[in-house]
Amino acid sequence: DHLPETPYERLVGRDDELARLDAAWEGGQTNIQSLVAEGGAGKSSLVNEWLLRLQQEQYRGAEAVLGWSFYSQGSKQRATTAEQFLDWAIGKLALALDTTSATVKGEAIAEALATRRVLLLLDGVEPLQHGPGPQLGQLKDQGLRQLLRRFAAMPTGADHGLVVLTSRVAVLDIGKWKGAA
């Protein structure tokens, strides 16, 4: 739904990255796949190409494919919280929640991803991260932090979901799970 359109016509030289995304989705050994690169490097284009390929294969068993961008390409619109995303994801996942707590919402989404074959794409996370300074890369938003940390810490498995996120800066909040299987 909420992913940016990218103007590329043909993706070149990204076979390794596409293979890593395929392995993350098919292998059952990855909860979160991060794509981190400077602006304009083609992170969103890569994700869109991968989605097109998945679509041609009926999304390879996905119960749902959900996409959200926190950074609007080519405009000044940037998210300052993940609240709208959290509410949207709860609705799309049909979760029954009666709370205004962003952390509880994030936790509920993580729990759903752990038990359902859902692909969640989070594009342009950097507006919700701290910039240069001692907290560089840490998430400012409590709900998104809870979602990612909780899901990163969960055991992997063939029947769980996958989060693919793009950012210009590595998300430090999930760094301790990097490479964990």
Short mmCIF file of C-alpha atoms in Angstrom, two decimals:
data_model
loop_
_atom_site.label_atom_id
_atom_site.label_comp_id
_atom_site.label_asym_id
_atom_site.label_seq_id
_atom_site.Cartn_x
_atom_site.Cartn_y
_atom_site.Cartn_z
CA ASP A 1 0.00 0.00 0.00
CA HIS A 2 2.25 2.74 1.29
CA LEU A 3 5.55 2.14 -0.51
CA PRO A 4 7.05 4.74 -2.83
CA GLU A 5 7.05 4.27 -6.57
CA THR A 6 10.54 4.32 -8.02
CA PRO A 7 11.40 5.44 -11.54
CA TYR A 8 13.89 2.69 -12.41
CA GLU A 9 13.31 0.76 -15.61
CA ARG A 10 15.80 -2.04 -15.13
CA LEU A 11 17.62 -2.98 -11.96
CA VAL A 12 21.27 -3.77 -12.67
CA GLY A 13 23.93 -5.39 -10.51
CA ARG A 14 21.73 -6.29 -7.56
CA ASP A 15 21.59 -10.07 -7.92
CA ASP A 16 23.39 -10.68 -4.60
CA GLU A 17 21.00 -8.41 -2.69
CA LEU A 18 17.96 -10.00 -4.36
CA ALA A 19 19.31 -13.45 -3.47
CA ARG A 20 19.74 -12.35 0.18
CA LEU A 21 16.13 -11.16 0.28
CA ASP A 22 14.97 -14.45 -1.26
CA ALA A 23 16.98 -16.41 1.29
CA ALA A 24 15.58 -14.35 4.16
CA TRP A 25 12.01 -15.01 3.02
CA GLU A 26 12.47 -18.68 2.13
CA GLY A 27 15.00 -19.82 4.71
CA GLY A 28 13.10 -19.29 7.94
CA GLN A 29 16.32 -18.17 9.65
CA THR A 30 15.82 -14.41 9.48
CA ASN A 31 13.33 -12.18 11.26
CA ILE A 32 14.56 -8.79 10.04
CA GLN A 33 16.53 -8.00 6.89
CA SER A 34 17.97 -4.46 6.87
CA LEU A 35 19.04 -2.66 3.72
CA VAL A 36 21.26 0.24 4.74
CA ALA A 37 22.84 2.63 2.24
CA GLU A 38 23.11 6.32 1.49
CA GLY A 39 20.21 8.19 -0.09
CA GLY A 40 19.75 7.51 -3.78
CA ALA A 41 21.57 4.16 -3.67
CA GLY A 42 18.44 2.31 -4.80
CA LYS A 43 17.18 0.65 -1.62
CA SER A 44 13.53 1.33 -2.48
CA SER A 45 14.07 0.28 -6.10
CA LEU A 46 15.61 -2.97 -4.92
CA VAL A 47 12.64 -3.69 -2.65
CA ASN A 48 10.18 -2.84 -5.42
CA GLU A 49 11.97 -5.15 -7.87
CA TRP A 50 11.95 -7.95 -5.32
CA LEU A 51 8.24 -7.42 -4.71
CA LEU A 52 7.54 -7.61 -8.44
CA ARG A 53 9.36 -10.92 -8.58
CA LEU A 54 7.48 -12.21 -5.55
CA GLN A 55 4.19 -11.09 -7.07
CA GLN A 56 4.90 -13.18 -10.17
CA GLU A 57 5.15 -16.19 -7.84
CA GLN A 58 2.00 -15.36 -5.81
CA TYR A 59 4.22 -13.99 -3.02
CA ARG A 60 5.57 -17.47 -2.22
CA GLY A 61 3.06 -18.37 0.44
CA ALA A 62 2.64 -15.00 2.14
CA GLU A 63 -0.60 -14.60 4.04
CA ALA A 64 -0.21 -10.84 3.56
CA VAL A 65 2.31 -8.37 2.18
CA LEU A 66 2.26 -5.01 3.92
CA GLY A 67 4.37 -2.02 2.98
CA TRP A 68 4.85 1.37 4.62
CA SER A 69 7.21 4.25 3.90
CA PHE A 70 8.19 6.70 6.61
CA TYR A 71 10.06 8.83 4.11
CA SER A 72 8.29 10.28 1.09
CA GLN A 73 10.70 10.26 -1.83
CA GLY A 74 11.02 13.64 -3.57
CA SER A 75 9.02 15.58 -1.01
CA LYS A 76 9.51 17.16 2.37
CA GLN A 77 6.97 14.85 4.02
CA ARG A 78 8.57 12.76 6.72
CA ALA A 79 7.01 10.84 9.55
CA THR A 80 7.76 12.01 13.06
CA THR A 81 6.13 9.03 14.78
CA ALA A 82 5.09 5.54 13.76
CA GLU A 83 1.62 5.94 15.30
CA GLN A 84 -0.22 6.06 11.97
CA PHE A 85 1.71 3.03 10.73
CA LEU A 86 1.06 1.06 13.94
CA ASP A 87 -2.69 1.72 13.73
CA TRP A 88 -2.72 0.81 10.04
CA ALA A 89 -0.79 -2.44 10.61
CA ILE A 90 -3.07 -3.45 13.49
CA GLY A 91 -6.05 -2.96 11.20
CA LYS A 92 -4.47 -4.86 8.30
CA LEU A 93 -3.54 -7.75 10.60
CA ALA A 94 -7.03 -7.68 12.15
CA LEU A 95 -5.63 -7.53 15.67
CA ALA A 96 -8.10 -6.85 18.47
CA LEU A 97 -6.45 -4.22 20.64
CA ASP A 98 -7.99 -1.67 22.95
CA THR A 99 -5.03 0.55 23.83
CA THR A 100 -3.37 3.81 22.92
CA SER A 101 0.05 2.56 24.03
CA ALA A 102 2.49 2.54 21.11
CA THR A 103 4.68 -0.05 22.82
CA VAL A 104 1.74 -2.43 23.31
CA LYS A 105 0.80 -1.95 19.65
CA GLY A 106 4.37 -2.70 18.56
CA GLU A 107 4.45 -5.79 20.76
CA ALA A 108 1.15 -7.06 19.31
CA ILE A 109 2.37 -6.63 15.74
CA ALA A 110 5.62 -8.48 16.57
CA GLU A 111 3.63 -11.34 18.11
CA ALA A 112 1.47 -11.57 14.99
CA LEU A 113 4.54 -11.67 12.74
CA ALA A 114 5.95 -14.51 14.84
CA THR A 115 2.94 -16.72 14.15
CA ARG A 116 1.84 -15.68 10.67
CA ARG A 117 3.53 -15.73 7.25
CA VAL A 118 3.40 -11.96 6.75
CA LEU A 119 5.94 -9.90 4.84
CA LEU A 120 6.28 -6.41 6.33
CA LEU A 121 8.27 -3.83 4.36
CA LEU A 122 9.31 -0.67 6.18
CA ASP A 123 10.86 1.86 3.82
CA GLY A 124 12.82 4.95 4.80
CA VAL A 125 12.98 4.41 8.56
CA GLU A 126 15.59 7.18 9.04
CA PRO A 127 13.12 9.98 9.96
CA LEU A 128 12.34 7.95 13.08
CA GLN A 129 16.02 7.49 13.98
CA HIS A 130 18.39 9.78 15.82
CA GLY A 131 20.83 11.61 13.57
CA PRO A 132 24.50 12.43 14.14
CA GLY A 133 25.52 12.32 17.76
CA PRO A 134 25.79 9.77 20.55
CA GLN A 135 22.44 8.12 19.68
CA LEU A 136 23.04 7.84 15.91
CA GLY A 137 20.78 5.17 14.46
CA GLN A 138 18.68 4.56 17.55
CA LEU A 139 14.93 4.71 17.06
CA LYS A 140 13.11 7.70 18.52
CA ASP A 141 9.70 6.05 18.25
CA GLN A 142 8.84 3.70 21.13
CA GLY A 143 6.24 1.67 19.22
CA LEU A 144 8.47 0.92 16.24
CA ARG A 145 11.39 0.19 18.58
CA GLN A 146 9.28 -2.33 20.51
CA LEU A 147 8.03 -3.99 17.33
CA LEU A 148 11.53 -4.43 15.89
CA ARG A 149 13.27 -5.40 19.12
CA ARG A 150 10.60 -7.90 20.11
CA PHE A 151 10.47 -9.49 16.68
CA ALA A 152 14.26 -9.58 16.32
CA ALA A 153 14.52 -11.45 19.64
CA MET A 154 11.97 -14.12 18.71
CA PRO A 155 12.97 -17.58 17.53
CA THR A 156 13.02 -17.94 13.76
CA GLY A 157 10.88 -20.44 11.90
CA ALA A 158 9.47 -21.35 8.52
CA ASP A 159 5.95 -20.22 9.39
CA HIS A 160 6.76 -16.77 10.74
CA GLY A 161 6.92 -13.42 8.99
CA LEU A 162 9.78 -11.26 7.81
CA VAL A 163 10.45 -7.55 8.22
CA VAL A 164 12.47 -5.88 5.48
CA LEU A 165 13.52 -2.36 6.38
CA THR A 166 15.45 0.30 4.52
CA SER A 167 17.32 3.19 6.05
CA ARG A 168 20.29 5.44 5.48
CA VAL A 169 21.55 4.51 8.95
CA ALA A 170 21.71 1.10 10.62
CA VAL A 171 19.02 0.60 13.27
CA LEU A 172 21.11 0.20 16.42
CA ASP A 173 18.15 -1.04 18.45
CA ILE A 174 18.32 -4.41 16.69
CA GLY A 175 22.09 -4.56 16.26
CA LYS A 176 22.70 -7.17 18.93
CA TRP A 177 20.68 -9.66 16.88
CA LYS A 178 22.68 -9.05 13.70
CA GLY A 179 23.57 -12.35 12.09
CA ALA A 180 21.74 -14.32 14.77
CA ALA A 181 20.04 -17.48 13.61
#
